């Protein structure tokens, strides 16, 4: 686009405007510049489209690799660290505690340990859901403000246009007096005519039709936020399922984790004097 204006014919000089223009020559001189400008815009559009396709192909594998990496990291820590995600109140743990004479878990552990069955959430899971729900609510509030502002601007413009169209126009007229004479003192014809017209403050041809906000945008946004809320709640139970899958494949390691958690609970109860 740098040389676009340089290729335009020079129709104005420093002294006067040359009215003897060859418009055919001017148009033919502008065609190459317009063709180059169109080619540059086309190339720019193609570059943006290619960049978007490449970004999509790069981002999708990136998220898949993140998912695989998270799963591998969890499995490695599950097999190497007895403390990692060892907060589940399993059937095997209850059997081990009963074998040591503990029929019920202490109140503190009943609130902290996650039940492998049922829909009840622990305080830790509730805090995670509340934190993620707060972030989601913030984004929802921002989107609601933007959508509400869109509807507000449309309503205000509609009101202003209706108000401007109701303003009466300015009535004016042009009077034309024509006097024709053959000689200086011999009039041949004389005509006087008046052309009235109205100057509108806002002509109808100058105002385009305002497009109302698309209601599908609101429904789509609400559906996306509802899906995100369901995913936040589903993440809690997906963690439980992930642990169950690991325990089903590595039963010996799960036994060691249950023994470790049992010893930890018994040690805590001994410190509190609940058992001897």
Short mmCIF file of C-alpha atoms in Angstrom, two decimals:
data_model
loop_
_atom_site.label_atom_id
_atom_site.label_comp_id
_atom_site.label_asym_id
_atom_site.label_seq_id
_atom_site.Cartn_x
_atom_site.Cartn_y
_atom_site.Cartn_z
CA UNK A 1 0.00 0.00 0.00
CA UNK A 2 3.02 2.34 0.21
CA UNK A 3 3.15 3.03 -3.50
CA UNK A 4 -0.59 3.20 -4.01
CA UNK A 5 -0.93 6.98 -3.79
CA UNK A 6 2.26 7.49 -5.79
CA UNK A 7 0.73 5.66 -8.74
CA UNK A 8 -2.30 7.96 -8.88
CA UNK A 9 -2.19 10.53 -11.71
CA UNK A 10 -1.20 14.02 -10.67
CA UNK A 11 -4.30 16.08 -11.44
CA UNK A 12 -3.55 19.03 -9.16
CA UNK A 13 -0.47 21.21 -9.51
CA UNK A 14 0.76 23.91 -7.22
CA UNK A 15 -0.99 26.79 -9.02
CA UNK A 16 -4.38 25.74 -10.31
CA UNK A 17 -6.64 22.82 -11.04
CA UNK A 18 -6.37 21.54 -14.57
CA UNK A 19 -9.90 20.99 -15.79
CA UNK A 20 -8.77 19.47 -19.07
CA UNK A 21 -8.52 15.95 -17.74
CA UNK A 22 -8.33 12.73 -19.66
CA UNK A 23 -10.52 10.56 -17.44
CA UNK A 24 -9.91 7.46 -19.53
CA UNK A 25 -6.19 7.83 -19.01
CA UNK A 26 -6.69 8.46 -15.30
CA UNK A 27 -8.83 5.35 -14.87
CA UNK A 28 -6.42 3.21 -16.85
CA UNK A 29 -3.58 4.50 -14.67
CA UNK A 30 -5.49 3.62 -11.50
CA UNK A 31 -6.24 0.04 -12.53
CA UNK A 32 -2.72 -1.34 -11.82
CA UNK A 33 -2.64 0.38 -8.43
CA UNK A 34 -6.07 -0.96 -7.50
CA UNK A 35 -5.07 -4.43 -8.70
CA UNK A 36 -1.95 -4.37 -6.52
CA UNK A 37 -3.97 -3.13 -3.55
CA UNK A 38 -6.51 -5.91 -4.03
CA UNK A 39 -3.71 -8.47 -4.28
CA UNK A 40 -2.18 -7.21 -1.03
CA UNK A 41 -5.51 -7.48 0.80
CA UNK A 42 -6.05 -10.96 -0.62
CA UNK A 43 -2.59 -12.05 0.49
CA UNK A 44 -3.21 -10.62 3.95
CA UNK A 45 -6.53 -12.48 4.19
CA UNK A 46 -4.89 -15.73 3.09
CA UNK A 47 -2.16 -15.25 5.70
CA UNK A 48 -4.73 -14.76 8.46
CA UNK A 49 -6.66 -17.87 7.39
CA UNK A 50 -3.50 -19.99 7.23
CA UNK A 51 -2.42 -18.71 10.66
CA UNK A 52 -5.83 -19.59 12.12
CA UNK A 53 -5.69 -23.13 10.69
CA UNK A 54 -2.14 -23.66 11.96
CA UNK A 55 -3.11 -22.35 15.41
CA UNK A 56 -6.03 -24.77 15.57
CA UNK A 57 -3.80 -27.69 14.59
CA UNK A 58 -1.21 -26.70 17.19
CA UNK A 59 -3.57 -25.94 20.09
CA UNK A 60 -5.57 -29.18 19.80
CA UNK A 61 -2.52 -31.50 20.18
CA UNK A 62 -1.23 -29.22 22.94
CA UNK A 63 -4.34 -29.81 25.04
CA UNK A 64 -4.18 -33.54 24.34
CA UNK A 65 -0.55 -33.61 25.47
CA UNK A 66 -1.49 -31.67 28.60
CA UNK A 67 -4.18 -34.25 29.38
CA UNK A 68 -1.79 -37.15 28.83
CA UNK A 69 0.92 -35.43 30.85
CA UNK A 70 -1.46 -34.82 33.74
CA UNK A 71 -2.54 -38.46 33.72
CA UNK A 72 1.04 -39.74 33.63
CA UNK A 73 2.04 -37.36 36.42
CA UNK A 74 -0.84 -38.54 38.59
CA UNK A 75 0.02 -42.20 38.00
CA UNK A 76 3.70 -41.65 38.83
CA UNK A 77 2.87 -39.85 42.07
CA UNK A 78 0.25 -42.49 42.92
CA UNK A 79 2.89 -45.21 42.66
CA UNK A 80 5.74 -43.35 44.36
CA UNK A 81 4.10 -41.20 47.06
CA UNK A 82 1.81 -42.74 49.66
CA UNK A 83 0.50 -39.32 50.68
CA UNK A 84 -0.58 -38.28 47.20
CA UNK A 85 -4.40 -38.24 46.92
CA UNK A 86 -4.67 -40.66 49.82
CA UNK A 87 -7.81 -39.11 51.26
CA UNK A 88 -10.46 -41.68 50.38
CA UNK A 89 -12.62 -43.55 52.85
CA UNK A 90 -12.60 -46.92 51.12
CA UNK A 91 -14.17 -50.19 52.19
CA UNK A 92 -10.72 -51.70 52.71
CA UNK A 93 -9.75 -48.87 55.07
CA UNK A 94 -12.86 -49.45 57.17
CA UNK A 95 -12.06 -53.18 57.36
CA UNK A 96 -8.51 -52.45 58.53
CA UNK A 97 -9.78 -50.05 61.20
CA UNK A 98 -12.36 -52.55 62.47
CA UNK A 99 -9.60 -55.13 62.75
CA UNK A 100 -7.87 -52.74 65.16
CA UNK A 101 -11.03 -52.11 67.15
CA UNK A 102 -12.06 -48.79 65.60
CA UNK A 103 -15.69 -48.92 64.56
CA UNK A 104 -16.15 -45.28 63.60
CA UNK A 105 -13.80 -42.71 62.21
CA UNK A 106 -13.05 -39.59 64.24
CA UNK A 107 -15.14 -36.54 63.44
CA UNK A 108 -12.20 -34.73 61.86
CA UNK A 109 -11.50 -37.57 59.44
CA UNK A 110 -15.15 -38.05 58.55
CA UNK A 111 -15.16 -34.50 57.22
CA UNK A 112 -11.80 -34.72 55.49
CA UNK A 113 -11.91 -38.16 53.90
CA UNK A 114 -13.69 -38.57 50.59
CA UNK A 115 -16.34 -41.23 50.33
CA UNK A 116 -15.80 -43.39 47.28
CA UNK A 117 -19.55 -43.89 47.00
CA UNK A 118 -22.30 -41.31 47.09
CA UNK A 119 -22.68 -37.71 46.00
CA UNK A 120 -21.61 -35.97 49.17
CA UNK A 121 -18.59 -33.67 48.83
CA UNK A 122 -15.94 -32.97 51.39
CA UNK A 123 -14.99 -29.49 52.54
CA UNK A 124 -11.90 -29.58 50.34
CA UNK A 125 -13.95 -30.47 47.27
CA UNK A 126 -16.49 -27.78 48.13
CA UNK A 127 -13.74 -25.16 48.41
CA UNK A 128 -12.36 -26.14 45.03
CA UNK A 129 -15.82 -25.94 43.46
CA UNK A 130 -16.49 -22.58 45.10
CA UNK A 131 -13.18 -21.16 43.88
CA UNK A 132 -13.73 -22.33 40.32
CA UNK A 133 -17.36 -21.23 40.49
CA UNK A 134 -16.25 -17.77 41.62
CA UNK A 135 -13.96 -17.44 38.61
CA UNK A 136 -16.73 -18.67 36.33
CA UNK A 137 -19.16 -16.23 37.93
CA UNK A 138 -16.75 -13.36 37.30
CA UNK A 139 -16.53 -14.23 33.61
CA UNK A 140 -20.30 -14.63 33.52
CA UNK A 141 -20.72 -11.16 35.04
CA UNK A 142 -18.37 -9.63 32.46
CA UNK A 143 -20.23 -11.31 29.59
CA UNK A 144 -23.57 -10.22 31.05
CA UNK A 145 -22.35 -6.62 31.23
CA UNK A 146 -21.17 -6.72 27.61
CA UNK A 147 -24.43 -8.24 26.37
CA UNK A 148 -26.47 -5.83 28.47
CA UNK A 149 -24.45 -2.91 27.13
CA UNK A 150 -25.16 -4.10 23.60
CA UNK A 151 -28.91 -4.10 24.25
CA UNK A 152 -28.69 -0.75 26.04
CA UNK A 153 -26.86 0.93 23.15
CA UNK A 154 -29.38 -0.45 20.68
CA UNK A 155 -32.28 0.84 22.78
CA UNK A 156 -30.69 4.28 23.21
CA UNK A 157 -29.98 4.60 19.49
CA UNK A 158 -33.52 3.59 18.63
CA UNK A 159 -34.87 6.22 21.01
CA UNK A 160 -32.55 8.93 19.67
CA UNK A 161 -33.41 8.16 16.06
CA UNK A 162 -37.12 8.24 16.82
CA UNK A 163 -36.68 11.56 18.61
CA UNK A 164 -34.61 13.03 15.76
CA UNK A 165 -37.12 11.96 13.12
CA UNK A 166 -39.90 13.76 15.02
CA UNK A 167 -38.06 17.10 14.83
CA UNK A 168 -39.75 19.25 12.18
CA UNK A 169 -37.72 20.27 9.17
CA UNK A 170 -36.64 23.77 8.20
CA UNK A 171 -38.92 25.25 5.53
CA UNK A 172 -37.16 27.35 2.94
CA UNK A 173 -37.60 28.37 -0.69
CA UNK A 174 -35.58 29.58 -3.65
CA UNK A 175 -37.09 32.41 -5.68
CA UNK A 176 -36.04 32.70 -9.33
CA UNK A 177 -36.70 35.89 -11.28
CA UNK A 178 -35.86 35.76 -14.99
CA UNK A 179 -36.03 38.83 -17.22
CA UNK A 180 -35.25 38.59 -20.94
CA UNK A 181 -34.84 41.63 -23.19
CA UNK A 182 -33.75 42.13 -26.81
CA UNK A 183 -32.53 45.61 -26.33
CA UNK A 184 -31.81 47.56 -23.25
CA UNK A 185 -35.35 48.83 -22.77
CA UNK A 186 -37.48 46.39 -24.76
CA UNK A 187 -38.46 43.43 -22.52
CA UNK A 188 -39.41 40.24 -24.29
CA UNK A 189 -40.32 37.95 -21.41
CA UNK A 190 -40.31 37.94 -17.66
CA UNK A 191 -40.76 34.98 -15.30
CA UNK A 192 -40.79 34.66 -11.54
CA UNK A 193 -40.92 31.25 -9.90
CA UNK A 194 -40.53 30.03 -6.36
CA UNK A 195 -39.19 26.59 -5.41
CA UNK A 196 -40.05 25.68 -1.82
CA UNK A 197 -38.49 22.70 -0.06
CA UNK A 198 -37.89 21.40 3.44
CA UNK A 199 -34.49 20.69 4.99
CA UNK A 200 -34.81 17.66 7.23
CA UNK A 201 -32.56 17.39 10.25
CA UNK A 202 -32.17 13.65 9.71
CA UNK A 203 -33.09 12.53 6.17
CA UNK A 204 -34.39 9.00 5.93
CA UNK A 205 -31.86 8.13 3.23
CA UNK A 206 -28.98 8.93 5.59
CA UNK A 207 -30.10 6.56 8.35
CA UNK A 208 -29.40 2.89 7.99
CA UNK A 209 -31.52 0.17 9.52
CA UNK A 210 -30.32 -0.77 12.99
CA UNK A 211 -29.87 -4.47 13.50
CA UNK A 212 -31.18 -5.63 16.88
CA UNK A 213 -28.94 -7.83 19.06
CA UNK A 214 -29.03 -11.45 18.03
CA UNK A 215 -30.95 -13.43 20.69
CA UNK A 216 -29.03 -16.59 19.76
CA UNK A 217 -25.86 -15.03 21.20
CA UNK A 218 -27.50 -14.81 24.62
CA UNK A 219 -28.76 -18.40 24.51
CA UNK A 220 -25.41 -19.71 23.25
CA UNK A 221 -23.50 -17.86 25.97
CA UNK A 222 -25.87 -19.17 28.64
CA UNK A 223 -25.46 -22.73 27.31
CA UNK A 224 -21.66 -22.40 27.42
CA UNK A 225 -21.67 -21.18 31.01
CA UNK A 226 -24.09 -23.92 32.02
CA UNK A 227 -21.80 -26.49 30.41
CA UNK A 228 -18.82 -25.02 32.28
CA UNK A 229 -20.74 -25.23 35.57
CA UNK A 230 -21.58 -28.89 34.94
CA UNK A 231 -17.92 -29.55 34.12
CA UNK A 232 -16.83 -27.94 37.40
CA UNK A 233 -19.14 -30.24 39.34
CA UNK A 234 -18.16 -33.22 37.21
CA UNK A 235 -14.47 -32.62 37.85
CA UNK A 236 -14.94 -33.65 41.48
CA UNK A 237 -16.31 -37.05 40.54
CA UNK A 238 -13.83 -37.48 37.69
CA UNK A 239 -11.02 -37.29 40.27
CA UNK A 240 -12.68 -40.08 42.23
CA UNK A 241 -13.04 -42.17 39.10
CA UNK A 242 -9.38 -41.56 38.24
CA UNK A 243 -8.30 -42.87 41.62
CA UNK A 244 -10.58 -45.91 41.33
CA UNK A 245 -9.06 -46.76 37.98
CA UNK A 246 -5.55 -46.65 39.45
CA UNK A 247 -6.56 -48.75 42.46
CA UNK A 248 -8.14 -51.38 40.22
CA UNK A 249 -4.90 -51.82 38.25
CA UNK A 250 -2.46 -51.61 41.18
CA UNK A 251 -4.12 -53.49 44.03
CA UNK A 252 -0.91 -54.10 45.97
CA UNK A 253 -0.10 -50.41 45.95
CA UNK A 254 -3.65 -49.61 47.03
CA UNK A 255 -3.24 -51.98 49.97
CA UNK A 256 -0.07 -50.14 51.02
CA UNK A 257 -1.87 -46.81 50.77
CA UNK A 258 -4.76 -48.09 52.89
CA UNK A 259 -2.33 -49.36 55.54
CA UNK A 260 -0.52 -46.04 55.57
CA UNK A 261 -3.75 -44.11 56.04
CA UNK A 262 -4.90 -46.53 58.76
CA UNK A 263 -1.65 -46.08 60.70
CA UNK A 264 -1.95 -42.32 60.35
CA UNK A 265 -5.50 -42.34 61.74
CA UNK A 266 -4.55 -44.64 64.62
CA UNK A 267 -1.55 -42.46 65.47
CA UNK A 268 -3.79 -39.42 65.56
CA UNK A 269 -6.29 -41.17 67.81
CA UNK A 270 -3.52 -42.31 70.17
CA UNK A 271 -2.26 -38.75 70.47
CA UNK A 272 -5.77 -37.61 71.34
CA UNK A 273 -6.17 -40.45 73.86
CA UNK A 274 -9.12 -42.09 72.13
CA UNK A 275 -7.42 -45.49 71.97
CA UNK A 276 -4.64 -47.09 73.93
#
